[in-house]
């Protein structure tokens, strides 16, 4: 039998077949010894083949094959620094929820996420959430960031999951697609999913006043069928986004504006750091490339992995 993984709890996988039947499945042990460095060999969104058997009063499945993925999004495992965690597979797009406070999403996090998605050919839409709560200065910052990322080619939408502002616009983009919502804990992912499909009633929690980083309300990724011909994958909140499976020589290729300029660099293997006649550095000096983007790039290339929460707006040239 063949189906799509809708939920993973680490040891059990909920798989939906084409006729709409859900089966609880386990995996054969061989997946764990095939050299897969991921902590989870199977992810939500995977297409799998499985055999069913009767186990007491229950019908359970054993997954034998994972079909080839068209893409997947990955991050470093929280506890095992040398391993990776596949968040979801076979995505049509990702919506990255960004908030200026409660919790704050720093540009370096946005840029790491975009570079990772670019590396795995996953389109990203940036959703600036909670716009109903911002003062005039904060709204100007949202506009600045939206102009910046639109100039690079990313779609940006200001939304409010609580008031419903532009929720319909998000819904239109989701029709006939499998989408994932990502962002920090507390950025409003579950609230937005509930606004899109009120019958789901996903758990939400108030922001932790002590840490202002949100509380993890989603423990495992899970996919939901929505009434308007769409599928959504709700994910755990992501605090950091370590770069995995990228050589430093290729990171610049995942910054769209750097990739366009690369052909004009003197050296074809230019890292855009100290090399002479670097087109990216020249564009930076001429304010044609955003300093925040370049700072994020340098952090990624030089391996400053722990600085996700540096406020680079306050860093001067």
Tab-separated table of C-alpha atoms in Angstrom:
chain	number	residue	atom	x	y	z
A	1	UNK	CA	0.000	0.000	0.000
A	2	UNK	CA	1.072	3.605	-0.539
A	3	UNK	CA	0.286	6.726	1.438
A	4	UNK	CA	1.491	10.079	2.765
A	5	UNK	CA	2.858	10.544	6.287
A	6	UNK	CA	0.594	12.971	8.164
A	7	UNK	CA	2.057	12.705	11.636
A	8	UNK	CA	5.224	11.477	13.293
A	9	UNK	CA	5.667	10.869	16.997
A	10	UNK	CA	9.163	9.480	16.730
A	11	UNK	CA	8.287	5.789	16.744
A	12	UNK	CA	4.828	5.735	15.126
A	13	UNK	CA	3.742	7.341	11.878
A	14	UNK	CA	0.182	8.161	10.830
A	15	UNK	CA	-0.124	7.422	7.104
A	16	UNK	CA	-3.063	8.373	4.870
A	17	UNK	CA	-3.795	6.303	1.750
A	18	UNK	CA	-5.371	7.576	-1.464
A	19	UNK	CA	-8.823	6.382	-0.379
A	20	UNK	CA	-8.576	8.539	2.759
A	21	UNK	CA	-7.908	5.749	5.285
A	22	UNK	CA	-5.419	6.441	8.076
A	23	UNK	CA	-3.075	3.729	9.356
A	24	UNK	CA	-0.704	3.771	12.312
A	25	UNK	CA	2.644	2.495	11.038
A	26	UNK	CA	6.091	1.640	12.310
A	27	UNK	CA	9.279	1.403	10.289
A	28	UNK	CA	11.498	-1.549	9.579
A	29	UNK	CA	14.730	-1.419	11.536
A	30	UNK	CA	16.843	-1.231	8.378
A	31	UNK	CA	16.030	2.458	7.946
A	32	UNK	CA	18.068	3.196	11.022
A	33	UNK	CA	21.228	1.614	9.623
A	34	UNK	CA	21.212	2.927	6.073
A	35	UNK	CA	23.647	5.716	6.848
A	36	UNK	CA	20.908	8.313	7.243
A	37	UNK	CA	22.361	10.923	9.561
A	38	UNK	CA	18.956	12.378	10.340
A	39	UNK	CA	17.377	11.721	13.728
A	40	UNK	CA	14.151	10.971	11.841
A	41	UNK	CA	14.499	8.859	8.690
A	42	UNK	CA	10.837	9.501	7.816
A	43	UNK	CA	9.240	12.946	7.901
A	44	UNK	CA	5.744	14.367	7.595
A	45	UNK	CA	4.963	14.734	3.891
A	46	UNK	CA	6.936	11.646	2.857
A	47	UNK	CA	5.300	9.246	0.416
A	48	UNK	CA	5.805	5.723	1.766
A	49	UNK	CA	4.965	2.125	0.925
A	50	UNK	CA	3.813	-0.159	3.725
A	51	UNK	CA	2.285	-3.538	4.474
A	52	UNK	CA	-0.562	-3.952	6.956
A	53	UNK	CA	-1.069	-6.693	9.524
A	54	UNK	CA	-3.514	-7.465	12.289
A	55	UNK	CA	-2.065	-6.905	15.760
A	56	UNK	CA	-4.665	-7.982	18.293
A	57	UNK	CA	-7.743	-5.860	17.613
A	58	UNK	CA	-5.762	-3.239	15.681
A	59	UNK	CA	-4.624	-3.024	12.086
A	60	UNK	CA	-1.093	-1.600	11.896
A	61	UNK	CA	1.343	-1.018	9.100
A	62	UNK	CA	5.052	-1.570	8.593
A	63	UNK	CA	6.767	0.971	6.338
A	64	UNK	CA	9.178	-0.673	3.926
A	65	UNK	CA	10.023	2.056	1.399
A	66	UNK	CA	10.299	5.848	1.238
A	67	UNK	CA	9.643	7.239	-2.231
A	68	UNK	CA	12.109	9.798	-3.567
A	69	UNK	CA	11.468	13.278	-2.145
A	70	UNK	CA	11.032	16.274	-4.434
A	71	UNK	CA	12.433	18.411	-1.588
A	72	UNK	CA	12.649	18.651	2.183
A	73	UNK	CA	13.553	21.203	4.798
A	74	UNK	CA	16.137	20.370	7.396
A	75	UNK	CA	17.777	21.795	10.502
A	76	UNK	CA	20.343	20.712	13.024
A	77	UNK	CA	19.047	18.395	15.680
A	78	UNK	CA	18.482	20.254	18.939
A	79	UNK	CA	20.347	17.783	21.130
A	80	UNK	CA	22.714	16.046	18.722
A	81	UNK	CA	24.846	18.683	17.047
A	82	UNK	CA	26.265	16.328	14.411
A	83	UNK	CA	22.875	15.045	13.369
A	84	UNK	CA	20.097	16.679	11.416
A	85	UNK	CA	16.334	16.729	11.742
A	86	UNK	CA	14.129	16.703	8.652
A	87	UNK	CA	11.196	18.962	9.492
A	88	UNK	CA	8.984	18.115	6.508
A	89	UNK	CA	9.179	16.736	2.970
A	90	UNK	CA	7.550	17.279	-0.445
A	91	UNK	CA	6.533	20.881	0.156
A	92	UNK	CA	5.049	23.269	-2.381
A	93	UNK	CA	5.877	26.293	-0.232
A	94	UNK	CA	6.776	27.489	3.255
A	95	UNK	CA	5.285	30.446	5.078
A	96	UNK	CA	7.814	31.934	7.510
A	97	UNK	CA	6.091	33.874	10.281
A	98	UNK	CA	8.077	36.901	11.430
A	99	UNK	CA	7.358	38.986	14.533
A	100	UNK	CA	9.181	42.113	15.707
A	101	UNK	CA	8.640	41.313	19.371
A	102	UNK	CA	7.042	38.740	21.631
A	103	UNK	CA	9.152	36.985	20.302
A	104	UNK	CA	11.609	38.945	18.146
A	105	UNK	CA	12.647	37.441	14.819
A	106	UNK	CA	16.102	38.715	13.890
A	107	UNK	CA	17.107	39.127	10.239
A	108	UNK	CA	19.925	36.601	10.629
A	109	UNK	CA	17.331	33.925	11.413
A	110	UNK	CA	15.259	34.939	8.387
A	111	UNK	CA	18.332	34.816	6.131
A	112	UNK	CA	19.453	31.403	7.409
A	113	UNK	CA	15.980	30.043	6.817
A	114	UNK	CA	15.763	31.517	3.321
A	115	UNK	CA	19.193	30.153	2.383
A	116	UNK	CA	18.241	26.677	3.590
A	117	UNK	CA	14.953	26.770	1.667
A	118	UNK	CA	16.787	28.047	-1.417
A	119	UNK	CA	19.247	25.160	-1.176
A	120	UNK	CA	16.378	22.654	-1.220
A	121	UNK	CA	14.272	24.447	-3.892
A	122	UNK	CA	11.404	25.373	-1.591
A	123	UNK	CA	9.552	28.660	-2.283
A	124	UNK	CA	9.128	30.873	0.796
A	125	UNK	CA	6.509	33.536	1.552
A	126	UNK	CA	7.339	35.903	4.425
A	127	UNK	CA	4.404	36.665	6.719
A	128	UNK	CA	4.917	39.634	9.043
A	129	UNK	CA	2.474	38.707	11.793
A	130	UNK	CA	0.891	40.713	14.633
A	131	UNK	CA	0.860	43.959	12.597
A	132	UNK	CA	-2.185	45.035	14.623
A	133	UNK	CA	0.000	45.304	17.751
A	134	UNK	CA	2.846	47.453	16.395
A	135	UNK	CA	3.433	51.152	16.970
A	136	UNK	CA	4.373	53.545	14.182
A	137	UNK	CA	8.114	52.909	14.493
A	138	UNK	CA	7.643	49.145	14.426
A	139	UNK	CA	5.381	49.359	11.376
A	140	UNK	CA	8.122	51.329	9.605
A	141	UNK	CA	10.553	48.504	10.409
A	142	UNK	CA	8.114	45.966	8.936
A	143	UNK	CA	7.829	48.091	5.790
A	144	UNK	CA	11.624	48.360	5.553
A	145	UNK	CA	12.059	44.585	5.827
A	146	UNK	CA	9.240	43.939	3.346
A	147	UNK	CA	10.803	46.297	0.800
A	148	UNK	CA	14.190	44.649	1.318
A	149	UNK	CA	12.973	41.084	0.824
A	150	UNK	CA	10.617	41.977	-2.026
A	151	UNK	CA	13.570	43.545	-3.853
A	152	UNK	CA	15.310	40.162	-3.641
A	153	UNK	CA	12.233	38.399	-5.025
A	154	UNK	CA	10.371	37.110	-1.960
A	155	UNK	CA	6.653	37.658	-1.496
A	156	UNK	CA	5.922	39.520	1.752
A	157	UNK	CA	2.520	39.940	3.415
A	158	UNK	CA	1.628	41.843	6.581
A	159	UNK	CA	-0.943	39.862	8.523
A	160	UNK	CA	-2.724	39.560	11.824
A	161	UNK	CA	-3.791	36.051	12.721
A	162	UNK	CA	-5.956	37.417	15.551
A	163	UNK	CA	-7.849	40.120	13.618
A	164	UNK	CA	-7.863	38.233	10.310
A	165	UNK	CA	-5.976	40.888	8.334
A	166	UNK	CA	-4.849	39.389	4.997
A	167	UNK	CA	-5.677	35.839	6.151
A	168	UNK	CA	-7.760	35.408	2.979
A	169	UNK	CA	-4.733	36.384	0.895
A	170	UNK	CA	-2.716	33.627	2.590
A	171	UNK	CA	-5.550	31.172	2.006
A	172	UNK	CA	-5.587	31.928	-1.736
A	173	UNK	CA	-1.882	31.114	-1.965
A	174	UNK	CA	-2.462	27.747	-0.270
A	175	UNK	CA	-5.156	26.314	-2.566
A	176	UNK	CA	-4.136	22.988	-4.167
A	177	UNK	CA	-0.778	23.060	-2.365
A	178	UNK	CA	1.027	21.486	0.577
A	179	UNK	CA	2.318	24.329	2.727
A	180	UNK	CA	4.337	24.491	5.917
A	181	UNK	CA	4.198	27.204	8.567
A	182	UNK	CA	7.499	27.900	10.311
A	183	UNK	CA	8.864	30.444	12.761
A	184	UNK	CA	9.800	30.905	16.383
A	185	UNK	CA	7.581	29.555	19.145
A	186	UNK	CA	5.004	32.221	19.860
A	187	UNK	CA	5.122	33.766	16.377
A	188	UNK	CA	1.504	32.774	15.846
A	189	UNK	CA	1.627	29.691	13.633
A	190	UNK	CA	-1.128	27.774	15.411
A	191	UNK	CA	-3.251	30.930	15.718
A	192	UNK	CA	-2.955	31.474	11.964
A	193	UNK	CA	-3.855	27.865	11.159
A	194	UNK	CA	-6.910	28.218	13.417
A	195	UNK	CA	-7.869	31.439	11.606
A	196	UNK	CA	-7.625	29.621	8.265
A	197	UNK	CA	-9.635	26.620	9.469
A	198	UNK	CA	-11.509	27.355	12.672
A	199	UNK	CA	-12.575	23.732	13.186
A	200	UNK	CA	-8.973	22.583	13.748
A	201	UNK	CA	-8.593	24.333	17.119
A	202	UNK	CA	-4.841	23.821	17.370
A	203	UNK	CA	-3.390	24.467	20.795
A	204	UNK	CA	-2.009	27.941	21.383
A	205	UNK	CA	-0.263	29.366	24.440
A	206	UNK	CA	0.365	32.836	25.696
A	207	UNK	CA	3.890	34.152	25.256
A	208	UNK	CA	6.123	33.416	28.213
A	209	UNK	CA	6.513	36.796	29.913
A	210	UNK	CA	9.776	35.669	31.460
A	211	UNK	CA	11.580	34.664	28.288
A	212	UNK	CA	9.539	36.423	25.577
A	213	UNK	CA	10.422	33.536	23.279
A	214	UNK	CA	7.137	31.719	23.273
A	215	UNK	CA	6.400	28.252	24.525
A	216	UNK	CA	6.532	25.137	22.407
A	217	UNK	CA	2.897	24.301	21.722
A	218	UNK	CA	3.567	21.843	18.901
A	219	UNK	CA	5.701	18.865	19.876
A	220	UNK	CA	5.763	17.087	16.516
A	221	UNK	CA	5.089	18.195	12.965
A	222	UNK	CA	1.632	17.253	11.748
A	223	UNK	CA	-0.205	17.678	8.447
A	224	UNK	CA	-3.860	18.648	8.183
A	225	UNK	CA	-6.299	18.545	5.266
A	226	UNK	CA	-8.128	21.856	5.011
A	227	UNK	CA	-11.633	22.412	3.673
A	228	UNK	CA	-10.477	24.691	0.819
A	229	UNK	CA	-8.401	22.039	-1.010
A	230	UNK	CA	-5.116	22.629	0.799
A	231	UNK	CA	-2.783	20.825	3.171
A	232	UNK	CA	-0.876	22.495	5.968
A	233	UNK	CA	2.043	21.163	8.002
A	234	UNK	CA	2.225	22.695	11.468
A	235	UNK	CA	5.721	22.504	12.958
A	236	UNK	CA	7.349	22.928	16.355
A	237	UNK	CA	8.727	26.394	17.018
A	238	UNK	CA	12.258	26.805	15.721
A	239	UNK	CA	14.614	28.797	17.938
A	240	UNK	CA	17.745	28.493	15.833
A	241	UNK	CA	18.455	27.404	12.320
A	242	UNK	CA	21.913	25.884	11.957
A	243	UNK	CA	23.276	25.476	8.463
A	244	UNK	CA	23.622	21.860	7.391
A	245	UNK	CA	24.828	20.131	4.242
A	246	UNK	CA	26.301	23.351	2.833
A	247	UNK	CA	29.873	24.006	1.801
A	248	UNK	CA	30.966	27.572	2.521
A	249	UNK	CA	31.783	28.024	-1.166
A	250	UNK	CA	28.118	27.512	-2.106
A	251	UNK	CA	26.360	29.535	0.599
A	252	UNK	CA	26.557	32.710	-1.512
A	253	UNK	CA	24.604	30.942	-4.249
A	254	UNK	CA	21.631	30.695	-1.874
A	255	UNK	CA	21.556	34.473	-1.408
A	256	UNK	CA	19.723	35.392	-4.602
A	257	UNK	CA	21.159	38.883	-4.966
A	258	UNK	CA	24.727	37.593	-4.384
A	259	UNK	CA	24.261	34.852	-6.962
A	260	UNK	CA	23.276	37.415	-9.605
A	261	UNK	CA	26.419	39.478	-8.890
A	262	UNK	CA	28.788	36.516	-8.686
A	263	UNK	CA	29.503	36.508	-12.432
A	264	UNK	CA	31.118	39.940	-12.079
A	265	UNK	CA	33.562	38.907	-9.358
A	266	UNK	CA	37.223	38.672	-10.410
A	267	UNK	CA	37.508	35.130	-9.061
A	268	UNK	CA	34.867	32.516	-9.887
A	269	UNK	CA	35.321	30.961	-6.427
A	270	UNK	CA	35.018	34.336	-4.654
A	271	UNK	CA	33.750	34.050	-1.065
A	272	UNK	CA	32.882	37.774	-0.996
A	273	UNK	CA	35.062	38.300	2.080
A	274	UNK	CA	38.547	39.734	1.448
A	275	UNK	CA	39.006	39.004	-2.255
A	276	UNK	CA	39.886	41.892	-4.600
A	277	UNK	CA	37.379	43.137	-7.184
A	278	UNK	CA	34.431	41.396	-5.515
A	279	UNK	CA	31.138	42.476	-7.092
A	280	UNK	CA	29.184	41.746	-3.909
A	281	UNK	CA	31.470	43.941	-1.768
A	282	UNK	CA	31.291	46.703	-4.380
A	283	UNK	CA	27.486	46.487	-4.367
A	284	UNK	CA	27.570	46.625	-0.561
A	285	UNK	CA	29.680	49.810	-0.662
A	286	UNK	CA	27.206	51.328	-3.120
A	287	UNK	CA	24.209	50.403	-0.924
A	288	UNK	CA	22.930	48.042	-3.618
A	289	UNK	CA	23.091	45.074	-1.222
A	290	UNK	CA	21.593	45.203	2.282
A	291	UNK	CA	24.171	45.257	5.074
A	292	UNK	CA	21.969	42.982	7.199
A	293	UNK	CA	22.008	40.335	4.445
A	294	UNK	CA	25.768	40.548	4.069
A	295	UNK	CA	26.258	40.289	7.843
A	296	UNK	CA	24.073	37.152	7.907
A	297	UNK	CA	26.094	35.697	5.039
A	298	UNK	CA	29.434	36.339	6.780
A	299	UNK	CA	28.167	34.686	9.966
A	300	UNK	CA	27.144	31.616	7.979
A	301	UNK	CA	30.412	31.363	6.030
A	302	UNK	CA	32.635	31.896	9.064
A	303	UNK	CA	30.631	29.463	11.194
A	304	UNK	CA	29.363	31.822	13.879
A	305	UNK	CA	26.605	29.339	14.588
A	306	UNK	CA	25.350	30.660	17.909
A	307	UNK	CA	24.560	34.233	16.973
A	308	UNK	CA	20.978	33.785	15.816
A	309	UNK	CA	19.720	36.537	18.108
A	310	UNK	CA	22.216	39.321	17.416
A	311	UNK	CA	20.379	42.505	16.487
A	312	UNK	CA	22.309	43.360	13.361
A	313	UNK	CA	20.389	46.592	12.817
A	314	UNK	CA	22.652	48.097	15.463
A	315	UNK	CA	25.884	46.951	13.830
A	316	UNK	CA	27.602	49.642	11.773
A	317	UNK	CA	29.944	49.163	8.850
